[in-house]
Short mmCIF file of C-alpha atoms and ligand atoms in Angstrom, two decimals:
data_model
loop_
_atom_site.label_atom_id
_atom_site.label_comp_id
_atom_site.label_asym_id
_atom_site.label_seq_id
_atom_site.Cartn_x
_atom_site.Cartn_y
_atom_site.Cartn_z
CA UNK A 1 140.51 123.95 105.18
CA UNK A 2 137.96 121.31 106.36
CA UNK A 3 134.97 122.13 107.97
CA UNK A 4 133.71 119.47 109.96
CA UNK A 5 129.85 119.13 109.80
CA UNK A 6 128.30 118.94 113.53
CA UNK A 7 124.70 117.71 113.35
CA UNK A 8 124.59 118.52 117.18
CA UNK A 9 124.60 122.67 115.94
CA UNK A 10 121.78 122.11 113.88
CA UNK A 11 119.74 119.69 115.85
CA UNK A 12 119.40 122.03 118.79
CA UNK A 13 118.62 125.11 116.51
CA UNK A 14 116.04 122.87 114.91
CA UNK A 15 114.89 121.65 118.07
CA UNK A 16 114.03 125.16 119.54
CA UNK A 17 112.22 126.03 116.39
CA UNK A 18 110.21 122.76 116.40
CA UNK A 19 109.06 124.44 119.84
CA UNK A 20 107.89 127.40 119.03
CA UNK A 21 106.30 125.56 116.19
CA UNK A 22 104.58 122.99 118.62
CA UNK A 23 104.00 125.85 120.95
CA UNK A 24 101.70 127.98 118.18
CA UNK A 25 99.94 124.19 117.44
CA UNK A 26 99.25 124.16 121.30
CA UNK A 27 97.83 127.96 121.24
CA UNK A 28 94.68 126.49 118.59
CA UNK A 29 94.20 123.88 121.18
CA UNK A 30 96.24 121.28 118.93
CA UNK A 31 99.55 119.00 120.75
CA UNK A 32 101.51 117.09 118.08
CA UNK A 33 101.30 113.06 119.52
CA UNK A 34 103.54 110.44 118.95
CA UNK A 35 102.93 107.15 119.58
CA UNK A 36 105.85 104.57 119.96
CA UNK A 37 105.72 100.73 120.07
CA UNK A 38 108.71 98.24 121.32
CA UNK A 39 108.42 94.77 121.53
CA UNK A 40 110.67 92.75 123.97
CA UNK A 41 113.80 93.83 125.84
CA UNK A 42 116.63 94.30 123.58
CA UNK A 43 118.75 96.90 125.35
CA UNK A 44 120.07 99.11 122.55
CA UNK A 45 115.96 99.56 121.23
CA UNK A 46 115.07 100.57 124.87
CA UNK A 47 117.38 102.94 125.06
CA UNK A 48 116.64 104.91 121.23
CA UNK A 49 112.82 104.83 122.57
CA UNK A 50 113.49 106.99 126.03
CA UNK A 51 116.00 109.06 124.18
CA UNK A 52 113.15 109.50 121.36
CA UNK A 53 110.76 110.15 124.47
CA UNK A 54 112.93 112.30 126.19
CA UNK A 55 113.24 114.40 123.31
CA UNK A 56 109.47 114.43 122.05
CA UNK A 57 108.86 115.94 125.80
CA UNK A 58 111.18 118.37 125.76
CA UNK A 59 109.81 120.21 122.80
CA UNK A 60 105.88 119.75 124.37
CA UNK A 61 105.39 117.11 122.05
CA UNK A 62 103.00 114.41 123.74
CA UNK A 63 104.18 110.83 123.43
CA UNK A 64 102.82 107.53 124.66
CA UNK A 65 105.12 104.27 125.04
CA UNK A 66 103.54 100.97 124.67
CA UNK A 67 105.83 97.84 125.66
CA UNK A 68 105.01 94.98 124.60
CA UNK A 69 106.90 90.93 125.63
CA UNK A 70 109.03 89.44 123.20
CA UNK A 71 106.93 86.68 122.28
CA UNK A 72 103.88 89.17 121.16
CA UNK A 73 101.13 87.85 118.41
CA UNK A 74 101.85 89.63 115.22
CA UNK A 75 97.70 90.23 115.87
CA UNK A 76 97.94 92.28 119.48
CA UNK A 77 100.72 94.49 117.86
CA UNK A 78 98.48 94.95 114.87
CA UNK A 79 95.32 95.74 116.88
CA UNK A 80 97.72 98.31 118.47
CA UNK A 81 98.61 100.33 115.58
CA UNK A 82 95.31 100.23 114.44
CA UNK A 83 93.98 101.77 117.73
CA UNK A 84 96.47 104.96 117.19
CA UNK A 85 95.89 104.74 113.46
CA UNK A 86 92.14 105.79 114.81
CA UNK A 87 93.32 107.69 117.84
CA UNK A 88 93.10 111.62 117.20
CA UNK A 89 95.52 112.72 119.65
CA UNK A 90 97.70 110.62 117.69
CA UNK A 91 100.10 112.28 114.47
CA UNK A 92 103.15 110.04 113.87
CA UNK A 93 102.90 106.36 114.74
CA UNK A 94 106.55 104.57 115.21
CA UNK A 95 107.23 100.61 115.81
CA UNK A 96 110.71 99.93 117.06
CA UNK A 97 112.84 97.88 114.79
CA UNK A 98 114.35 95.06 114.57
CA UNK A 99 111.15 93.08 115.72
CA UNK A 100 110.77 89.27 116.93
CA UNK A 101 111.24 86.31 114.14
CA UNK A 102 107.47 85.58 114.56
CA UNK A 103 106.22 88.92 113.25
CA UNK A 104 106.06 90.15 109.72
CA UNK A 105 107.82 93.61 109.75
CA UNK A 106 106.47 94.48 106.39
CA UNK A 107 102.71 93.86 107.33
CA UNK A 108 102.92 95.84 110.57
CA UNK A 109 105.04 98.61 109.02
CA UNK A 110 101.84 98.69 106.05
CA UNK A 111 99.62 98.47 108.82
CA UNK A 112 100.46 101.88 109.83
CA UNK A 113 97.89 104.76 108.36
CA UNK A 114 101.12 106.86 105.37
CA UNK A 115 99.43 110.33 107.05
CA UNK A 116 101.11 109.08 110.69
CA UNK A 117 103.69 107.33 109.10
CA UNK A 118 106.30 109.49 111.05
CA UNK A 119 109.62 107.06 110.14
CA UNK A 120 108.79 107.09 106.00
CA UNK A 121 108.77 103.26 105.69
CA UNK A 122 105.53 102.89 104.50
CA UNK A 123 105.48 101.95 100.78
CA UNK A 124 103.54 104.45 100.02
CA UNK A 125 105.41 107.25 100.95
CA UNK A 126 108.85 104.88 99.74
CA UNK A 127 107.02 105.44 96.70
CA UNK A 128 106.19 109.22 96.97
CA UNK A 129 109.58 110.01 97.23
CA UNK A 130 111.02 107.89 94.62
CA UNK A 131 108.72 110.27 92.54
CA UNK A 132 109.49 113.20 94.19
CA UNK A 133 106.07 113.58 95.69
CA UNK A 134 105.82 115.09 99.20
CA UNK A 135 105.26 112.40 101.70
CA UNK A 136 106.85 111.32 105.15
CA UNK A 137 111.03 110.88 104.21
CA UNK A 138 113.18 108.43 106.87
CA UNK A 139 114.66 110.25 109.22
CA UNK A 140 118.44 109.60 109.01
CA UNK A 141 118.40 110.59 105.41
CA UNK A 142 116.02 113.68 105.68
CA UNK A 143 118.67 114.63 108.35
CA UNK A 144 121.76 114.24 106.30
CA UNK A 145 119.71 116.26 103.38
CA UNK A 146 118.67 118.97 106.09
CA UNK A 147 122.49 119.03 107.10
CA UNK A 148 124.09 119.19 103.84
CA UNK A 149 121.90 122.17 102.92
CA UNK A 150 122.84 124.31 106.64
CA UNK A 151 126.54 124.03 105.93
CA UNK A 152 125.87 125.02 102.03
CA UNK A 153 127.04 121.87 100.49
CA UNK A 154 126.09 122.30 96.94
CA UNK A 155 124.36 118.71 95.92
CA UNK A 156 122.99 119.42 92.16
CA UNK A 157 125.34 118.55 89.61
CA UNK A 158 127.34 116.27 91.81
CA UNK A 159 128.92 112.73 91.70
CA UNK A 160 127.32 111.05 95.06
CA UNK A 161 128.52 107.47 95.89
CA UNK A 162 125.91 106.04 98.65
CA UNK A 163 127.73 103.19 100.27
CA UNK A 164 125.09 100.84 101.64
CA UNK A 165 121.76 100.19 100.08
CA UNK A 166 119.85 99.57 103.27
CA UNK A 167 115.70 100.90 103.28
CA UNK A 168 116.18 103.00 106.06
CA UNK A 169 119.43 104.58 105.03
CA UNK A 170 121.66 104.18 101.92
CA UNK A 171 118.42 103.50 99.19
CA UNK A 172 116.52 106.57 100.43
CA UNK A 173 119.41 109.10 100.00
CA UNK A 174 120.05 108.30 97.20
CA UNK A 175 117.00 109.11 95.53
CA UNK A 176 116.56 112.74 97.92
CA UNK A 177 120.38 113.09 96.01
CA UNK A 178 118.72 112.33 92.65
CA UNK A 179 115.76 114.50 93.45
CA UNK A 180 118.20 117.22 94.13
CA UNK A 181 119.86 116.74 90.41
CA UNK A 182 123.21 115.14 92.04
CA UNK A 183 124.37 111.38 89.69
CA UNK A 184 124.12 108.47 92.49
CA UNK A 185 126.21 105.50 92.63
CA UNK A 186 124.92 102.82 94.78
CA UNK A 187 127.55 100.20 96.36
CA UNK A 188 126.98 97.58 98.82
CA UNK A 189 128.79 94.18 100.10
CA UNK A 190 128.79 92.66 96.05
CA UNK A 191 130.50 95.80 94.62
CA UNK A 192 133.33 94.93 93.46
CA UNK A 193 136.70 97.19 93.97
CA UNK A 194 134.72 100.00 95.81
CA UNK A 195 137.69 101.88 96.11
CA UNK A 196 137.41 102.88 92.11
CA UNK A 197 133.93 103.70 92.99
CA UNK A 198 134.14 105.67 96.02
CA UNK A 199 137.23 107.55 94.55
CA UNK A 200 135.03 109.39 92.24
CA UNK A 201 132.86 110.59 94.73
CA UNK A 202 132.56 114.07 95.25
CA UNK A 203 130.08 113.54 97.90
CA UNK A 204 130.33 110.37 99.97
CA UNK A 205 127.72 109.18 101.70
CA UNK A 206 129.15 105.47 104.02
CA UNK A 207 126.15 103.56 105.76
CA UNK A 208 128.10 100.23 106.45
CA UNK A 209 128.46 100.03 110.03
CA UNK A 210 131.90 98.50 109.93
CA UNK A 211 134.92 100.54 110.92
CA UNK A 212 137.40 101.92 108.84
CA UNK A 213 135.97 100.68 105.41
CA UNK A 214 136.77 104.40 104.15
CA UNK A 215 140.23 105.20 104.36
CA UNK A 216 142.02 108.37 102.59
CA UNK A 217 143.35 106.54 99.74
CA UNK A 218 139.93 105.87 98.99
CA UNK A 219 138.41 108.94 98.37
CA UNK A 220 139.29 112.58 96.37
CA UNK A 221 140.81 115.44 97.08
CA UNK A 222 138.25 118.08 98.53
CA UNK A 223 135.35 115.17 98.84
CA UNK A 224 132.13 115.85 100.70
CA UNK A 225 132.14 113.10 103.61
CA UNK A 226 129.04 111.56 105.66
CA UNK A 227 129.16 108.95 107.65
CA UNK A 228 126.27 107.33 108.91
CA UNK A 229 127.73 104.27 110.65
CA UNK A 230 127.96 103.34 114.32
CA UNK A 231 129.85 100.76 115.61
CA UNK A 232 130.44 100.16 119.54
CA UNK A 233 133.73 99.29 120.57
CA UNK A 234 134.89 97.28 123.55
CA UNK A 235 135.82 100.01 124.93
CA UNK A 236 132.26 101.77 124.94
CA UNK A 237 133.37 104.18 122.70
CA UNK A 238 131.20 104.71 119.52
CA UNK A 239 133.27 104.93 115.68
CA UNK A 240 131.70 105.76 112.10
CA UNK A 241 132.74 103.96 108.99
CA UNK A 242 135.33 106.66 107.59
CA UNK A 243 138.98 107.01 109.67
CA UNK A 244 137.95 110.09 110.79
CA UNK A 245 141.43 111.28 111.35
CA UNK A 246 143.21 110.37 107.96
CA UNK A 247 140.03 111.46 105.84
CA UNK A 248 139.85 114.32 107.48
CA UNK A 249 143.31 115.80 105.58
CA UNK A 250 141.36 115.04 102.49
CA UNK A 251 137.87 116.24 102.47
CA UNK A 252 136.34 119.56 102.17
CA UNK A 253 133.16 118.99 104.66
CA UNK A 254 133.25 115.68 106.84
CA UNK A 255 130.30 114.66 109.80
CA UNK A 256 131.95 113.06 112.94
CA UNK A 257 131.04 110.44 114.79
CA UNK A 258 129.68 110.85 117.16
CA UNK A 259 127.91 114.58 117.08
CA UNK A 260 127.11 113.75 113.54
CA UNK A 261 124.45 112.30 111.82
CA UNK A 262 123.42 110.73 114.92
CA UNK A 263 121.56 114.05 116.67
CA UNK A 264 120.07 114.69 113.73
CA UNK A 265 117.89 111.80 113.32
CA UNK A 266 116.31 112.32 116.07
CA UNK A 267 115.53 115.67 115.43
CA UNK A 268 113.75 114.38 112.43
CA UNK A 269 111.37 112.03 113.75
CA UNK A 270 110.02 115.07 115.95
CA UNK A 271 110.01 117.05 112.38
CA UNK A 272 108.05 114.63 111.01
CA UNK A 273 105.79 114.06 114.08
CA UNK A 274 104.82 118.12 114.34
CA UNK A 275 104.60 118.21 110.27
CA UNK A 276 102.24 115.18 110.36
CA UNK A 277 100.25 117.46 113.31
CA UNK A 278 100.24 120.67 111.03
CA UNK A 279 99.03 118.87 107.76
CA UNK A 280 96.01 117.44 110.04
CA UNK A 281 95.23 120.99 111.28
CA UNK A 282 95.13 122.35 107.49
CA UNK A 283 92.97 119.15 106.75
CA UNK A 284 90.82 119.87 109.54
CA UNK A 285 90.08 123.20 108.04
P1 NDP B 1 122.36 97.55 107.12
O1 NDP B 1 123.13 96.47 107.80
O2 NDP B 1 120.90 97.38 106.89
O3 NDP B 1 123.05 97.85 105.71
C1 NDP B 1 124.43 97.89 105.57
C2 NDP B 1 124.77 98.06 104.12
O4 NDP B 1 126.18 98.06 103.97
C3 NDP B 1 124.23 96.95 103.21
O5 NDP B 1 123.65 97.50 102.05
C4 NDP B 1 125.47 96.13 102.88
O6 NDP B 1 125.43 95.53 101.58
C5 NDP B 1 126.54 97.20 102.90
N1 NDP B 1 127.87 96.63 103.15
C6 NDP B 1 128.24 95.75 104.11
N2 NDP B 1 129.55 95.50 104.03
C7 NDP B 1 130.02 96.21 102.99
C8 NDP B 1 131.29 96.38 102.42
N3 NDP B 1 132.36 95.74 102.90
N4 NDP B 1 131.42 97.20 101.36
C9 NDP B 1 130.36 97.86 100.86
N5 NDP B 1 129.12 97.77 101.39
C10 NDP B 1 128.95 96.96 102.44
O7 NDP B 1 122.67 98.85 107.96
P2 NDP B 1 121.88 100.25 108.12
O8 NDP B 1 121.76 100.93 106.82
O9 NDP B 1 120.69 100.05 108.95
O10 NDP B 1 122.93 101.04 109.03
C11 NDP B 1 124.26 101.26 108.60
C12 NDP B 1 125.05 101.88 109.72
O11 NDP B 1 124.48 103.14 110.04
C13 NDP B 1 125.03 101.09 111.04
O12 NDP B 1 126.26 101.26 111.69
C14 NDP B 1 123.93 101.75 111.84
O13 NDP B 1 124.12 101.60 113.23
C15 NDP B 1 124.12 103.17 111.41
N6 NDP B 1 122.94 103.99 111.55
C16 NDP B 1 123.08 105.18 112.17
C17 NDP B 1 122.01 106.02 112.30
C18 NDP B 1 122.21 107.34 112.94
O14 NDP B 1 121.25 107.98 113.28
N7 NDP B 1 123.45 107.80 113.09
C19 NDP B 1 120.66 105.64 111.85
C20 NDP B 1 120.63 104.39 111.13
C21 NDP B 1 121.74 103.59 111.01
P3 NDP B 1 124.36 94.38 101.18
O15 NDP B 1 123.09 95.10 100.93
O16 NDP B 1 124.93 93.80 99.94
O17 NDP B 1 124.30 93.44 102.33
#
């Protein structure tokens, strides 16, 4: 039988703990902060930031929005993350992505202090966990890792394919896979006949964003599925990257979409944000 993976289940457990956790911070006088940054009016990045507001709130975290126009100096937006890198109400720092073609996205996200660096893109703590070294870990993968382990998906000793090499997604879990003693495979657009690849899988990780680029004659019998991709149809309905429906006969554990990944990653950044708020109170000490 399949079991089908809901990151919804776990996200809301998680959520309530993250409250009680932010509720005993708030009892020695401390309230986790996050700070978030947008620059210009792209829809789809105005709506992740209130849902990542909405969310911080909820759970008593405080958060502070700062919009900036689209055609922002790289140097104002720099200024600004320097302010909260000082600011001690402050604990996880986050700049909406993608940002305008006049500003270097690698100098603002190096700009922010690792210790706040609540969305793990900082190459320091890339680096930290390509060694295995405790640091800040992106939240989409953190989530799928936090995931795998509630439903008691066995990773060590495991064949995982990670379609999609992105730095936000497909490169970081593969290396929490290899830090968990699984073999990763990395494919991405030049692979060539990914279906010999992804066949072997026994845990499947898809981060394309393109529909139905796993079908079932792609993978094994009794694979592990996640699918990480979104893609918004004309109809406003929302797909992954696997066919849900076919793979589905197939696998052993599979995520949806949506209810998968998706509430997960959100439930992550808050993770990070109270983590980053309990390491400063230990500091502090
Ligand atoms: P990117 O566009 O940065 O990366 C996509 C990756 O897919 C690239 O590595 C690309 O290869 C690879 N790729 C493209 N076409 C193919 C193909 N035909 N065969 C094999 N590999 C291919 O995307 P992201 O990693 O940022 O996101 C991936 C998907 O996940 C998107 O749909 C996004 O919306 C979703 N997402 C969902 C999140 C959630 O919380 N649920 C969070 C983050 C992302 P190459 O490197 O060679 O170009």
């Amino acid at each position: 039988m399949t079991t089908v993976m809901y990151g919804t289940e776990l996200a809301n457990k998680m959520r309530s703990d993250l409250k009680d956790e932010v509720e005993a911070l708030s009892r020695k006088n401390i309230q986790p902060g996050l700070a978030v940054i947008i620059v210009g009016d792209d829809y789809a990045s105005k709506t992740y930031v209130r849902i990542k507001r909405n969310a911080a709130e909820k759970i008593g975290i405080y958060s502070k929005v700062v919009e900036f126009p689209e055609d922002l100096k790289e140097e104002t937006l720099l200024d600004k993350i320097n302010e909260f890198n000082e600011d001690e109400n402050i604990h996880g720092i986050l700049v909406q992505l993608p940002l305008p073609p006049q500003i270097d996205e690698r100098k603002v996200l190096e700009t922010i202090k690792p210790e706040k660096d609540v969305d793990g893109f900082h190459p320091i703590n890339v680096g930290r966990l390509s060694n295995n070294q405790p640091g800040f870990i992106p939240c989409t993968p953190l989530g799928i890792e936090k995931m795998l382990g509630y439903y008691g998906v066995e990773v060590a000793g495991k064949h995982a394919v990670i379609v999609g090499r992105s730095n936000i997604v497909g490169k970081p879990i593969g290396q929490i896979l290899l830090n968990n003693d699984a073999t990763v495979t990395y494919c991405h657009s030049k692979t060539k006949n990914l279906k010999e690849m992804t066949k072997q899988a026994d845990l499947l990780i898809v981060a394309v964003g393109q529909a139905n680029t796993i079908t079932d004659d792609m993978i094994k019998e009794g694979a592990v599925i996640v699918d990480v991709g979104n893609t918004y149809l004309e109809s406003g309905k929302v797909v992954g990257d696997v066919a849900f429906d076919e793979v589905k006969e197939k696998a052993s554990f599979i995520t949806p979409v949506p209810k998968g990944v998706g509430p997960m990653t959100i439930t992550m950044l808050l993770y990070n944000t109270v983590l980053s708020a309990k390491v400063r109170n230990s500091a502090d000490k």
